[in-house]
JSON list of C-alpha atoms in Angstrom, two decimals:
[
{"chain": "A", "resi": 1, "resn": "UNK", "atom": "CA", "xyz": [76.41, -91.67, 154.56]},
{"chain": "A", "resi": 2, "resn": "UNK", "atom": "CA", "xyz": [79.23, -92.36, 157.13]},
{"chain": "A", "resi": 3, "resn": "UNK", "atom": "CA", "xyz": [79.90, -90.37, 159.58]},
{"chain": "A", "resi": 4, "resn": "UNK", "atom": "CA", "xyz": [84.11, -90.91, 161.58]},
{"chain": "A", "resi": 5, "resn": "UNK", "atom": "CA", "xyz": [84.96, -89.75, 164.87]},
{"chain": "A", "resi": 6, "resn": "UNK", "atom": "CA", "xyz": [89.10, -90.48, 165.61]},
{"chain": "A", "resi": 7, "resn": "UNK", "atom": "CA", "xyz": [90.34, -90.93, 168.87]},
{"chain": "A", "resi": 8, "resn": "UNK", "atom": "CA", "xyz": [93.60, -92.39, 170.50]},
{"chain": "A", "resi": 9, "resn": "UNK", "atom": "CA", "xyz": [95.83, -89.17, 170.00]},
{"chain": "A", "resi": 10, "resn": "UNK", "atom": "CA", "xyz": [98.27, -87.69, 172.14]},
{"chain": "A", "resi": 11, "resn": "UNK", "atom": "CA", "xyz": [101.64, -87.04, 173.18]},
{"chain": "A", "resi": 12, "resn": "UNK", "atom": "CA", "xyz": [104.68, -90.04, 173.26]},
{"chain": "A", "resi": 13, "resn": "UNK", "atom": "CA", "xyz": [108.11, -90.31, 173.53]},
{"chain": "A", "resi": 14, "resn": "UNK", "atom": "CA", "xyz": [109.78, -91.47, 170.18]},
{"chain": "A", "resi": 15, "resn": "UNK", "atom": "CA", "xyz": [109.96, -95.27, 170.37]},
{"chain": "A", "resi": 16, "resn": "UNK", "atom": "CA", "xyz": [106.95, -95.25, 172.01]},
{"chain": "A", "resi": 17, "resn": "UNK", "atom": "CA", "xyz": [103.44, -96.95, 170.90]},
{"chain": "A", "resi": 18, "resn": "UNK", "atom": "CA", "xyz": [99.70, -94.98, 170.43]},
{"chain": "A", "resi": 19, "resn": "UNK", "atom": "CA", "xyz": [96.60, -96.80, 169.04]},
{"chain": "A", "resi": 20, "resn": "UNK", "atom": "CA", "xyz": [94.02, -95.01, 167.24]},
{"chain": "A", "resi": 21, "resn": "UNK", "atom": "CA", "xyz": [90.30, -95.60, 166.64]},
{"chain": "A", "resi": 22, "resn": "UNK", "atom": "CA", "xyz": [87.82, -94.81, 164.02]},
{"chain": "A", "resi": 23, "resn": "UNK", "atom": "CA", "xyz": [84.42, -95.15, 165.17]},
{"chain": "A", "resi": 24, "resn": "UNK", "atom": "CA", "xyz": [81.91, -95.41, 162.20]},
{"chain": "A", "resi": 25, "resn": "UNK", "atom": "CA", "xyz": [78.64, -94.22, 162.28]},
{"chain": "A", "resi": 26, "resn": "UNK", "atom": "CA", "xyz": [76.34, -95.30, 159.10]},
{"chain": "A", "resi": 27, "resn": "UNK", "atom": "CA", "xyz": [74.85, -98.27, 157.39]},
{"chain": "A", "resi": 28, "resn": "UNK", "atom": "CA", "xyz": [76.56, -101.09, 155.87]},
{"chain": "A", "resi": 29, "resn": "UNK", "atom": "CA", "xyz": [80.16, -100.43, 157.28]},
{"chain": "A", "resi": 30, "resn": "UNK", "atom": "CA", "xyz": [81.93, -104.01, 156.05]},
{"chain": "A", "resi": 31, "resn": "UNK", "atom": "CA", "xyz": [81.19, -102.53, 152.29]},
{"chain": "A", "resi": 32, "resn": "UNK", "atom": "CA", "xyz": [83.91, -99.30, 152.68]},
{"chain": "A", "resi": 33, "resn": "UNK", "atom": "CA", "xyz": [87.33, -99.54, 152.60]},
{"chain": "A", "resi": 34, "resn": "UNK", "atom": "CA", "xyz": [88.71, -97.81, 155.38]},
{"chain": "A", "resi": 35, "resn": "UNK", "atom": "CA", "xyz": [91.96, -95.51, 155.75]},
{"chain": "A", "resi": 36, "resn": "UNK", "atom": "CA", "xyz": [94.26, -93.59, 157.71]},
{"chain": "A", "resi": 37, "resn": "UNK", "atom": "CA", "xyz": [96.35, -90.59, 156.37]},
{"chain": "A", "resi": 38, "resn": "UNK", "atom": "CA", "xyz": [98.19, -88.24, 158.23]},
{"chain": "A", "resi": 39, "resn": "UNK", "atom": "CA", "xyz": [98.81, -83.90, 157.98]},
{"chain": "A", "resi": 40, "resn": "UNK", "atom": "CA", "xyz": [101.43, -82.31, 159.53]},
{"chain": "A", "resi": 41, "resn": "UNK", "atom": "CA", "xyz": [101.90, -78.78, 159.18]},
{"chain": "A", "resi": 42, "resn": "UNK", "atom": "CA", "xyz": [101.35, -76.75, 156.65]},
{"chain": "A", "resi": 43, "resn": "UNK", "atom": "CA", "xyz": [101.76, -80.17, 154.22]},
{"chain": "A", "resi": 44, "resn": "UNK", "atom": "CA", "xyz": [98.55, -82.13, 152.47]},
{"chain": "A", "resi": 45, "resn": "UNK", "atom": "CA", "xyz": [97.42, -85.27, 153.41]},
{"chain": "A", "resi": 46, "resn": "UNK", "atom": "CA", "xyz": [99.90, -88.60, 153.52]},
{"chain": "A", "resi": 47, "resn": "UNK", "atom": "CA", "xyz": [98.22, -91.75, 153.35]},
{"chain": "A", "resi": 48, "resn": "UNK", "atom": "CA", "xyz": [99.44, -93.95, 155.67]},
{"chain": "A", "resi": 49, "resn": "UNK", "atom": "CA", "xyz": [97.36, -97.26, 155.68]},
{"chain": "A", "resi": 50, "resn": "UNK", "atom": "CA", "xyz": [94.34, -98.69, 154.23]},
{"chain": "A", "resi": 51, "resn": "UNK", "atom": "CA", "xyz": [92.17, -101.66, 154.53]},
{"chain": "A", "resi": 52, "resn": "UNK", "atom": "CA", "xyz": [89.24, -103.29, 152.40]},
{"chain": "A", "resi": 53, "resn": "UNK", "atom": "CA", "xyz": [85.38, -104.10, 153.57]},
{"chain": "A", "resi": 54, "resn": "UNK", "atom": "CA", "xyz": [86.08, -107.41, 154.66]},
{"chain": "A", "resi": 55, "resn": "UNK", "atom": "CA", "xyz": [90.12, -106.79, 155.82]},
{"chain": "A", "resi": 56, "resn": "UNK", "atom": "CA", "xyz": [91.28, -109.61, 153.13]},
{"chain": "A", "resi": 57, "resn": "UNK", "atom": "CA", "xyz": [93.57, -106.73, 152.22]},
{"chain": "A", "resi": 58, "resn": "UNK", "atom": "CA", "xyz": [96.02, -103.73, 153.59]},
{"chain": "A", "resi": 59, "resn": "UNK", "atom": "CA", "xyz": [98.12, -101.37, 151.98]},
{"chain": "A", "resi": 60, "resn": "UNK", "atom": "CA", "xyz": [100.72, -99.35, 154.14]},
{"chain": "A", "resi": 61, "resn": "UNK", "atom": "CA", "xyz": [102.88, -96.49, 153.21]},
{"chain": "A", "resi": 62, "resn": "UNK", "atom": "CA", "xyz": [106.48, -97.44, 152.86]},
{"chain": "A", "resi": 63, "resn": "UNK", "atom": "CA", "xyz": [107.67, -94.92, 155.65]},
{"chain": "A", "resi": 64, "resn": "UNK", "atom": "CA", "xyz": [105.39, -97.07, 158.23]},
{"chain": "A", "resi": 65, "resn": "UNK", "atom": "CA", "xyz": [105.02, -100.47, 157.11]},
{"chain": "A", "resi": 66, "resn": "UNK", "atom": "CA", "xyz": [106.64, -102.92, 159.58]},
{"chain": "A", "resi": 67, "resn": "UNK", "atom": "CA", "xyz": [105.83, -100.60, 162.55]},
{"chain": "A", "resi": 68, "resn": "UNK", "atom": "CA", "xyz": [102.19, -99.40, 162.02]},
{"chain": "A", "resi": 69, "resn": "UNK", "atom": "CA", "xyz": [99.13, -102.09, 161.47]},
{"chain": "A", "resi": 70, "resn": "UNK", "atom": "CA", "xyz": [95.45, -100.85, 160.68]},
{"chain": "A", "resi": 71, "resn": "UNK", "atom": "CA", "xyz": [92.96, -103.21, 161.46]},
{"chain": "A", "resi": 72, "resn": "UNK", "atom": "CA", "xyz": [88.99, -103.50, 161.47]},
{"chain": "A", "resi": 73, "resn": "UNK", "atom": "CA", "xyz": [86.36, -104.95, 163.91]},
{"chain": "A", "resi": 74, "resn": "UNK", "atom": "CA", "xyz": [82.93, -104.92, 161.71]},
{"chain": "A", "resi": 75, "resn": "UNK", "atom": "CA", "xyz": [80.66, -105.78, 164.22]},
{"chain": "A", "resi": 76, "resn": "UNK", "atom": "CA", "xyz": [81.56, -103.20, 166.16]},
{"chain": "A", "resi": 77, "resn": "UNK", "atom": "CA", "xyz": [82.55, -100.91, 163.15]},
{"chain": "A", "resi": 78, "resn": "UNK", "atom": "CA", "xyz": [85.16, -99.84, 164.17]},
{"chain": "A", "resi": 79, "resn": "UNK", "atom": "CA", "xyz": [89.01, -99.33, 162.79]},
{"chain": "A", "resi": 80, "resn": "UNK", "atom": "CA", "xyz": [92.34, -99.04, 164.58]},
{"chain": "A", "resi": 81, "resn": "UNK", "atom": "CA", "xyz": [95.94, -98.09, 163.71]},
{"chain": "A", "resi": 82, "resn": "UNK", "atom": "CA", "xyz": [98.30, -99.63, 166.27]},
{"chain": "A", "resi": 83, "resn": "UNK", "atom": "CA", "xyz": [101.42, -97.50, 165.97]},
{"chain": "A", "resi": 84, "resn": "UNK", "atom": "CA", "xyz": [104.23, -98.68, 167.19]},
{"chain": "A", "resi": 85, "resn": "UNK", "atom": "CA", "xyz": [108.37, -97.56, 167.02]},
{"chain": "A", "resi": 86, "resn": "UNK", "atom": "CA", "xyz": [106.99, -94.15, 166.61]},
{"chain": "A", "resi": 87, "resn": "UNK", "atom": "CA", "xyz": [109.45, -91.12, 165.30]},
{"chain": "A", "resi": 88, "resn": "UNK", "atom": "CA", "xyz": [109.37, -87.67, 165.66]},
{"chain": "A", "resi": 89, "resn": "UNK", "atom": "CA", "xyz": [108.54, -87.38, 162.21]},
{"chain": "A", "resi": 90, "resn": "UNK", "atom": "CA", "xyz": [105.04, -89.06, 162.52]},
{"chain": "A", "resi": 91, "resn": "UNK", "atom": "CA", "xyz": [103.98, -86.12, 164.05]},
{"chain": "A", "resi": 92, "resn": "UNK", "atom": "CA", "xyz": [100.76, -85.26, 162.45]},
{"chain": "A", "resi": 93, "resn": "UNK", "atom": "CA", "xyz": [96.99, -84.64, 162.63]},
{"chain": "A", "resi": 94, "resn": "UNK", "atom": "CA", "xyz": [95.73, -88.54, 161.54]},
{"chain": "A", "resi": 95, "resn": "UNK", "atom": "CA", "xyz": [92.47, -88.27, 159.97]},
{"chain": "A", "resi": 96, "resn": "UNK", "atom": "CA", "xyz": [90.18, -91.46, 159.39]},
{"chain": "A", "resi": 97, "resn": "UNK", "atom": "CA", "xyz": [88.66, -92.49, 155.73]},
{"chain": "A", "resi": 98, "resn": "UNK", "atom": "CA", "xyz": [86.00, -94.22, 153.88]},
{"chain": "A", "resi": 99, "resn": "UNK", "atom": "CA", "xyz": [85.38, -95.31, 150.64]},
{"chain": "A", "resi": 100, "resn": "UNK", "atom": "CA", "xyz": [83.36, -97.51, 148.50]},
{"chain": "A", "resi": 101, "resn": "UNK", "atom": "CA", "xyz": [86.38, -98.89, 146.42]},
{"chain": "A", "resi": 102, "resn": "UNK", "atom": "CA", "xyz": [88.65, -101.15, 147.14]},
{"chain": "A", "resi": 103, "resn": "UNK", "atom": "CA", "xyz": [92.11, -99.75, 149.74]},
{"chain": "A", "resi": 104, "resn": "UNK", "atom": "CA", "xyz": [92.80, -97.41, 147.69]},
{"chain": "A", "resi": 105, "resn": "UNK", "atom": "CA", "xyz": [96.10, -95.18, 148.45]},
{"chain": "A", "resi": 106, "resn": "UNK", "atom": "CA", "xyz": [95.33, -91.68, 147.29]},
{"chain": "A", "resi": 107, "resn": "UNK", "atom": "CA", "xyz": [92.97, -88.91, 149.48]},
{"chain": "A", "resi": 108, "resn": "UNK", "atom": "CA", "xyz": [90.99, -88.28, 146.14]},
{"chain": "A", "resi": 109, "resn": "UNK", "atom": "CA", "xyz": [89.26, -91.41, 146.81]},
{"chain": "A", "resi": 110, "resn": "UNK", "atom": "CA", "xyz": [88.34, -91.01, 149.64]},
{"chain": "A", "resi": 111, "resn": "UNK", "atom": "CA", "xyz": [84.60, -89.04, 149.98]},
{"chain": "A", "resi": 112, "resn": "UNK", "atom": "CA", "xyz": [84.37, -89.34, 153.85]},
{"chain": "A", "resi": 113, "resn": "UNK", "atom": "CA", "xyz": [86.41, -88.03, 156.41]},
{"chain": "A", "resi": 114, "resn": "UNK", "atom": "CA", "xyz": [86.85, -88.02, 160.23]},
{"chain": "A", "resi": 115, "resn": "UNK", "atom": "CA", "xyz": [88.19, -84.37, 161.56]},
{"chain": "A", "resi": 116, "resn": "UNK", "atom": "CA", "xyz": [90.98, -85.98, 162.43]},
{"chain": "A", "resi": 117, "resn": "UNK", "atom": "CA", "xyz": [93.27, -86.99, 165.99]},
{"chain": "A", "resi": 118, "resn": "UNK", "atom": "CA", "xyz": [96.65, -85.18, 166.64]},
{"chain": "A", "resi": 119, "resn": "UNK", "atom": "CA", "xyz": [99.61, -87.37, 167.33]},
{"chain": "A", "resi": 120, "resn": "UNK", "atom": "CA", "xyz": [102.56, -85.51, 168.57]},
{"chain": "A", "resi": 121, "resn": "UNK", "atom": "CA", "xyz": [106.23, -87.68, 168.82]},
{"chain": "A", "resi": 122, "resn": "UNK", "atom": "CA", "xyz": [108.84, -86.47, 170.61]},
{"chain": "A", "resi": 123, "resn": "UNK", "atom": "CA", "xyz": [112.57, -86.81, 171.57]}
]
């Protein structure tokens, strides 16, 4: 099984830039897809970005595409979210995902989860 810890939270200035990590823990990392969705507040999970074993594909949410890119390092399984142009309203607790399917977009997917890294935007 896989086993996520999330780090790379904290507190910025809208228009300002975080990057978050996903370290993975586990055997055969390139063969999940890997994701990052986001909880603010009393909401459920957003998905926010996802990327497949070997990165040949991402999928973004339409509310961050343009200023967020996930990416992956294999060797050193690992995955990152660089965010930049951040708003007020990406305020949330970002949680890291695996998967054995493809980048899927939904949580329900998803059977492993990191406990998460709060990001906190504000203006």
């Amino acid at each position: 099984q896989v086993q996520l810890v999330e780090s790379g939270g904290g507190l910025v200035q809208a228009g300002g830039s975080l990057r978050l990590s996903c370290a993975a823990s586990g055997r055969a990392f390139s063969t999940y897809a890997m994701a990052w969705f986001r909880r603010a507040p009393g909401k459920e999970r957003d998905f926010v970005a996802a990327i497949s074993g070997n990165g040949g594909i991402t999928n973004y949410a339409d509310g961050v595409q343009g200023r967020f890119t996930i990416s992956r390092d294999n060797a050193r399984n690992t995955v990152s979210l660089q965010m930049n142009s951040l708003k007020p309203e990406d305020t949330a607790v970002y949680l890291c995902a695996a998967t054995g399917g493809l980048a899927p977009t939904t949580y329900i997917k998803y059977a492993y989860w990191g406990q998460g890294t709060q990001v906190t935007v504000s203006s």
